[in-house]
């Protein structure tokens, strides 16, 4: 038999082995390629955002010698705050510009000159003078933000080889700026306006402070509502709930709500809180309530996991010493489960911080310049601010959108890092 | 009284009540044997002093607006008697603005009487609200105070209150679902009064802009939602063709091939993709990916719309990768090691084991995960709002601009709304469709996943 020509099993296997191993290697490489393409997407995203955005942390400033002449400002009664606030600062800036360039006399040339400085610079000047009242009657060198077109030029985004009428900046402006740049009167500096101002129609005057405060107020409402409610619900479901229909319905509901699209929560907020209860539009209070409903399932699920991780021996020991069931939970189980619950809450808050869609529904997309001072002031939040700016075509806003995204991602990373640290610090193996 | 003051007063009262109850208990504890610790006496007393009064306060605050409104509307002068409901709404808001701000309107003189009624009603309501709450508080407080005796088991009573609170918190999930269903359903039904259901579901023309004046040229409002459904499905399908292979292969590689150290940092790094806010993806899709695709298409001689479905779908797919991969990872890890060992023992290579043993065994779980991912893609809003188009084209060409259900909800509802125009109500009808679809997908997916998990437990 052994001399027959039918191949033995081992021969068949050996013959195919090379092909099978090649297939094995291919499959393995395919898997690695999938993982790496995920990373590639992540890195591409990050590089684009950072590459677009880091320049927004810089802003062009022009140094001017401003003569704070009391007569020109028409401040005759220093005790009257309105006079300080509403004086004509624009003409002060203009005369300073004219004095710097006495040669430019025609209307057109002057207009060119005035276009260097941001149209909102008079507010900055007013604030400077109000803070340093002794400047009145003196000549001071101050730094004012330049117009966003000039800012874009300073950052090198303007293609000077284009024909003049296809650019937003004329050759004369470019010459003017080059002169000022070489004398050091125009320079890029840290963009503090971005962190201290509210929204604005002018890119160089727009900041994220209003959105940051709005986000903070909204998250305060969300956290103070969702954490206690989620912990209470988790305690009930994990420790008290009898196995019956109602409990089943609650559990199914929680699991489903975790997967309901966030925009549906926005519809709920619009129909119930705004229309039915007549709550005001675009305020952090309503935004916080809507986000509470949205994040509750997440926090409940992680809180239940934390409660489950506490070993039954703790409960039995406490019960054995005569504690009531409520005392067992609130005195012994809850403190042990709290770090895990907090971790879940922070992750839920990170989710709420990045959420946009439901807040659009309850009107938090309004253009709001003022910085909110309370839970019932109109406000916007950071992701919505990003959404609003992303619609603006100006280069300055594209840059600021990316910068706002960087700030948002910074906060998200910080929150997740805290969650990880908390878990490491308090994690217990029983 | 502003909310913050009210809050402080309530907190103060709670503290005082707790202290008083505890003191009383401490007093009689010296004389007789008590059923509960003084803490529980204090806590129980505080709850019974404050809770009923707060309930009265809350109910009155919710109802008084409606009551005052109907009374003010009845007091409107005769010249407005023929006004429609919408006009009456406007008149009412005019009255309230006239009353509390430096607002002037042409109707100011005619509405003088109503403004007076409004202000006096508000003042009376406020008075009644606080007097009633104070009376309820005193009555309940007195009753509770008398019950604080050595033989009274305050602990059991207080724990009952706490249990009720816990149950109430758990039931909030039910209330939320009911709230969603009713708010969406109610408005959607009003929409279906004006636009028949079959026209909405089967119509192929969507142009929700209503003409403001009768004689205006332009669209009169067409509410056929098929283009939106097709657009949503198209973008979701693109997203899934990106996310499913990449997510599944990543999960397989990470759980079967990767070394422990590679897995330890690669898995969280992939999950970062899931933590990035969708508005960031939307910006990325609109500003970076869409122009790239457009340029690429031009190179090949294809015309790619600047708001193409492809850009939104691709980016959405990237967002969903970690979702698919972590769900698949769970189910692949749940496949018992014995199945793998058996396959290796028969001489199969690793990839053969994965393809012929592990994937078939994990398939129901993977399908469940994919269904959850589809429901995610359908409900995703910001990416499509920022990167997909607004015009409702009925097409399955991924290079053209399409619009989706969520985009239309956002565009119909952002800005000023009037709650009697079909345009606004259409958003709720779309919301209903979205909710029902995702709910069905979730229920099926969760059932499949759960059933599968139990199989190997």
mmCIF file of C-alpha atoms in Angstrom, chain A residues 144-314:
data_model
loop_
_atom_site.group_PDB
_atom_site.id
_atom_site.type_symbol
_atom_site.label_atom_id
_atom_site.label_comp_id
_atom_site.label_asym_id
_atom_site.label_seq_id
_atom_site.Cartn_x
_atom_site.Cartn_y
_atom_site.Cartn_z
ATOM 1 C CA UNK A 144 -4.012 97.639 20.171
ATOM 2 C CA UNK A 145 -5.130 94.628 18.124
ATOM 3 C CA UNK A 146 -4.835 95.027 14.358
ATOM 4 C CA UNK A 147 -7.654 94.292 11.953
ATOM 5 C CA UNK A 148 -8.118 90.622 11.067
ATOM 6 C CA UNK A 149 -7.022 91.186 7.445
ATOM 7 C CA UNK A 150 -3.727 92.632 8.692
ATOM 8 C CA UNK A 151 -3.459 89.812 11.214
ATOM 9 C CA UNK A 152 -3.800 87.266 8.423
ATOM 10 C CA UNK A 153 -1.095 89.135 6.481
ATOM 11 C CA UNK A 154 1.256 89.113 9.481
ATOM 12 C CA UNK A 155 0.807 85.369 9.881
ATOM 13 C CA UNK A 156 1.821 84.905 6.268
ATOM 14 C CA UNK A 157 -1.444 83.558 4.882
ATOM 15 C CA UNK A 158 -1.720 86.197 2.168
ATOM 16 C CA UNK A 159 -0.434 85.179 -1.230
ATOM 17 C CA UNK A 160 1.271 88.380 -2.393
ATOM 18 C CA UNK A 161 1.784 87.034 -5.902
ATOM 19 C CA UNK A 162 -1.947 87.156 -6.573
ATOM 20 C CA UNK A 163 -3.225 90.143 -8.535
ATOM 21 C CA UNK A 164 -4.135 92.967 -6.198
ATOM 22 C CA UNK A 165 -7.888 92.911 -6.771
ATOM 23 C CA UNK A 166 -8.137 89.232 -5.827
ATOM 24 C CA UNK A 167 -6.772 89.859 -2.350
ATOM 25 C CA UNK A 168 -8.503 91.444 0.593
ATOM 26 C CA UNK A 169 -5.389 93.529 1.142
ATOM 27 C CA UNK A 170 -3.976 96.142 -1.228
ATOM 28 C CA UNK A 171 -0.337 96.627 -2.104
ATOM 29 C CA UNK A 172 -0.291 99.939 -0.268
ATOM 30 C CA UNK A 173 -1.487 98.214 2.911
ATOM 31 C CA UNK A 174 1.201 95.573 2.556
ATOM 32 C CA UNK A 175 3.880 98.276 2.204
ATOM 33 C CA UNK A 176 2.529 100.122 5.240
ATOM 34 C CA UNK A 177 2.538 96.968 7.356
ATOM 35 C CA UNK A 178 6.019 95.973 6.215
ATOM 36 C CA UNK A 179 7.344 99.365 7.282
ATOM 37 C CA UNK A 180 5.700 99.149 10.695
ATOM 38 C CA UNK A 181 6.867 95.574 11.116
ATOM 39 C CA UNK A 182 10.507 96.380 10.469
ATOM 40 C CA UNK A 183 10.353 99.206 13.012
ATOM 41 C CA UNK A 184 8.776 96.813 15.515
ATOM 42 C CA UNK A 185 5.582 98.832 15.837
ATOM 43 C CA UNK A 186 3.484 95.951 14.535
ATOM 44 C CA UNK A 187 4.256 92.546 15.980
ATOM 45 C CA UNK A 188 2.581 89.294 16.871
ATOM 46 C CA UNK A 189 1.914 88.744 20.545
ATOM 47 C CA UNK A 190 -0.039 86.418 22.814
ATOM 48 C CA UNK A 191 -3.729 86.661 21.997
ATOM 49 C CA UNK A 192 -5.221 87.422 25.415
ATOM 50 C CA UNK A 193 -8.429 88.732 23.838
ATOM 51 C CA UNK A 194 -9.240 85.159 22.823
ATOM 52 C CA UNK A 195 -9.445 84.176 26.475
ATOM 53 C CA UNK A 196 -11.015 87.311 27.924
ATOM 54 C CA UNK A 197 -13.673 88.358 25.405
ATOM 55 C CA UNK A 198 -17.104 87.074 24.464
ATOM 56 C CA UNK A 199 -18.274 86.429 20.938
ATOM 57 C CA UNK A 200 -17.938 89.126 18.301
ATOM 58 C CA UNK A 201 -18.524 89.662 14.606
ATOM 59 C CA UNK A 202 -14.890 90.731 14.245
ATOM 60 C CA UNK A 203 -12.516 87.776 14.449
ATOM 61 C CA UNK A 204 -9.826 89.765 16.252
ATOM 62 C CA UNK A 205 -12.307 90.778 18.950
ATOM 63 C CA UNK A 206 -13.894 87.327 19.394
ATOM 64 C CA UNK A 207 -13.060 85.210 22.397
ATOM 65 C CA UNK A 208 -14.216 82.078 24.114
ATOM 66 C CA UNK A 209 -14.667 83.387 27.619
ATOM 67 C CA UNK A 210 -18.438 83.650 27.288
ATOM 68 C CA UNK A 211 -18.664 80.131 25.904
ATOM 69 C CA UNK A 212 -16.356 78.746 28.580
ATOM 70 C CA UNK A 213 -18.408 80.302 31.377
ATOM 71 C CA UNK A 214 -21.604 79.092 29.688
ATOM 72 C CA UNK A 215 -20.191 75.569 29.497
ATOM 73 C CA UNK A 216 -19.130 75.755 33.117
ATOM 74 C CA UNK A 217 -22.553 76.911 34.334
ATOM 75 C CA UNK A 218 -24.294 74.254 32.237
ATOM 76 C CA UNK A 219 -22.032 71.534 33.581
ATOM 77 C CA UNK A 220 -22.603 72.694 37.164
ATOM 78 C CA UNK A 221 -26.356 72.243 36.646
ATOM 79 C CA UNK A 222 -25.817 68.898 34.925
ATOM 80 C CA UNK A 223 -23.488 67.527 37.570
ATOM 81 C CA UNK A 224 -25.522 68.696 40.550
ATOM 82 C CA UNK A 225 -28.677 67.134 39.111
ATOM 83 C CA UNK A 226 -27.402 64.018 37.412
ATOM 84 C CA UNK A 227 -24.944 62.737 39.995
ATOM 85 C CA UNK A 228 -27.343 62.493 42.967
ATOM 86 C CA UNK A 229 -30.183 61.190 40.811
ATOM 87 C CA UNK A 230 -27.984 58.619 39.087
ATOM 88 C CA UNK A 231 -26.503 57.408 42.378
ATOM 89 C CA UNK A 232 -29.970 57.125 43.904
ATOM 90 C CA UNK A 233 -31.294 55.233 40.890
ATOM 91 C CA UNK A 234 -28.280 52.923 40.887
ATOM 92 C CA UNK A 235 -28.685 52.207 44.594
ATOM 93 C CA UNK A 236 -32.343 51.400 44.118
ATOM 94 C CA UNK A 237 -31.780 49.128 41.139
ATOM 95 C CA UNK A 238 -28.756 47.369 42.598
ATOM 96 C CA UNK A 239 -29.778 47.025 46.241
ATOM 97 C CA UNK A 240 -33.530 47.316 46.647
ATOM 98 C CA UNK A 241 -35.315 46.557 43.413
ATOM 99 C CA UNK A 242 -37.410 43.411 43.559
ATOM 100 C CA UNK A 243 -37.225 41.205 40.483
ATOM 101 C CA UNK A 244 -40.477 42.160 38.851
ATOM 102 C CA UNK A 245 -41.958 43.762 35.767
ATOM 103 C CA UNK A 246 -41.495 47.340 36.894
ATOM 104 C CA UNK A 247 -37.797 46.800 37.532
ATOM 105 C CA UNK A 248 -37.480 45.183 34.128
ATOM 106 C CA UNK A 249 -39.180 48.136 32.469
ATOM 107 C CA UNK A 250 -36.866 50.559 34.260
ATOM 108 C CA UNK A 251 -33.791 48.611 33.190
ATOM 109 C CA UNK A 252 -34.891 48.346 29.568
ATOM 110 C CA UNK A 253 -35.645 52.063 29.612
ATOM 111 C CA UNK A 254 -32.244 53.001 30.950
ATOM 112 C CA UNK A 255 -30.455 50.861 28.389
ATOM 113 C CA UNK A 256 -32.531 52.316 25.577
ATOM 114 C CA UNK A 257 -32.103 55.906 26.699
ATOM 115 C CA UNK A 258 -28.352 55.390 26.596
ATOM 116 C CA UNK A 259 -28.678 54.777 22.865
ATOM 117 C CA UNK A 260 -31.311 57.382 21.945
ATOM 118 C CA UNK A 261 -29.847 60.051 19.597
ATOM 119 C CA UNK A 262 -28.961 63.150 21.560
ATOM 120 C CA UNK A 263 -31.009 65.411 19.314
ATOM 121 C CA UNK A 264 -34.175 63.681 20.542
ATOM 122 C CA UNK A 265 -33.395 64.946 24.041
ATOM 123 C CA UNK A 266 -33.246 68.393 22.497
ATOM 124 C CA UNK A 267 -36.750 67.905 21.074
ATOM 125 C CA UNK A 268 -37.917 66.862 24.528
ATOM 126 C CA UNK A 269 -36.363 69.972 26.046
ATOM 127 C CA UNK A 270 -37.957 72.209 23.451
ATOM 128 C CA UNK A 271 -41.433 70.708 23.749
ATOM 129 C CA UNK A 272 -41.537 70.211 27.516
ATOM 130 C CA UNK A 273 -39.252 72.731 29.213
ATOM 131 C CA UNK A 274 -39.595 75.645 26.807
ATOM 132 C CA UNK A 275 -43.134 75.246 25.513
ATOM 133 C CA UNK A 276 -44.971 73.522 28.314
ATOM 134 C CA UNK A 277 -43.222 74.971 31.361
ATOM 135 C CA UNK A 278 -42.339 78.272 29.673
ATOM 136 C CA UNK A 279 -38.702 78.260 30.769
ATOM 137 C CA UNK A 280 -36.489 80.874 29.082
ATOM 138 C CA UNK A 281 -34.593 80.059 25.914
ATOM 139 C CA UNK A 282 -30.829 79.603 25.619
ATOM 140 C CA UNK A 283 -30.055 79.594 29.337
ATOM 141 C CA UNK A 284 -27.592 77.251 31.082
ATOM 142 C CA UNK A 285 -30.335 76.052 33.461
ATOM 143 C CA UNK A 286 -32.415 74.427 30.714
ATOM 144 C CA UNK A 287 -29.305 73.242 28.877
ATOM 145 C CA UNK A 288 -28.118 71.615 32.076
ATOM 146 C CA UNK A 289 -31.448 69.857 32.636
ATOM 147 C CA UNK A 290 -31.507 68.496 29.085
ATOM 148 C CA UNK A 291 -27.924 67.270 29.382
ATOM 149 C CA UNK A 292 -28.834 65.713 32.742
ATOM 150 C CA UNK A 293 -31.490 63.571 31.109
ATOM 151 C CA UNK A 294 -28.998 62.660 28.402
ATOM 152 C CA UNK A 295 -26.104 61.687 30.675
ATOM 153 C CA UNK A 296 -28.192 59.964 33.372
ATOM 154 C CA UNK A 297 -28.120 56.506 31.739
ATOM 155 C CA UNK A 298 -24.332 56.584 31.386
ATOM 156 C CA UNK A 299 -23.780 57.523 35.011
ATOM 157 C CA UNK A 300 -26.422 55.081 36.270
ATOM 158 C CA UNK A 301 -24.775 52.207 34.397
ATOM 159 C CA UNK A 302 -21.296 52.980 35.722
ATOM 160 C CA UNK A 303 -22.605 53.608 39.251
ATOM 161 C CA UNK A 304 -24.272 50.205 39.222
ATOM 162 C CA UNK A 305 -21.009 48.612 38.180
ATOM 163 C CA UNK A 306 -19.278 50.372 41.074
ATOM 164 C CA UNK A 307 -21.904 49.120 43.542
ATOM 165 C CA UNK A 308 -21.627 45.610 42.149
ATOM 166 C CA UNK A 309 -17.882 45.660 42.726
ATOM 167 C CA UNK A 310 -18.321 46.071 46.488
ATOM 168 C CA UNK A 311 -18.141 42.525 47.893
ATOM 169 C CA UNK A 312 -21.200 41.119 49.711
ATOM 170 C CA UNK A 313 -19.075 40.360 52.765
ATOM 171 C CA UNK A 314 -19.071 44.100 53.617
#
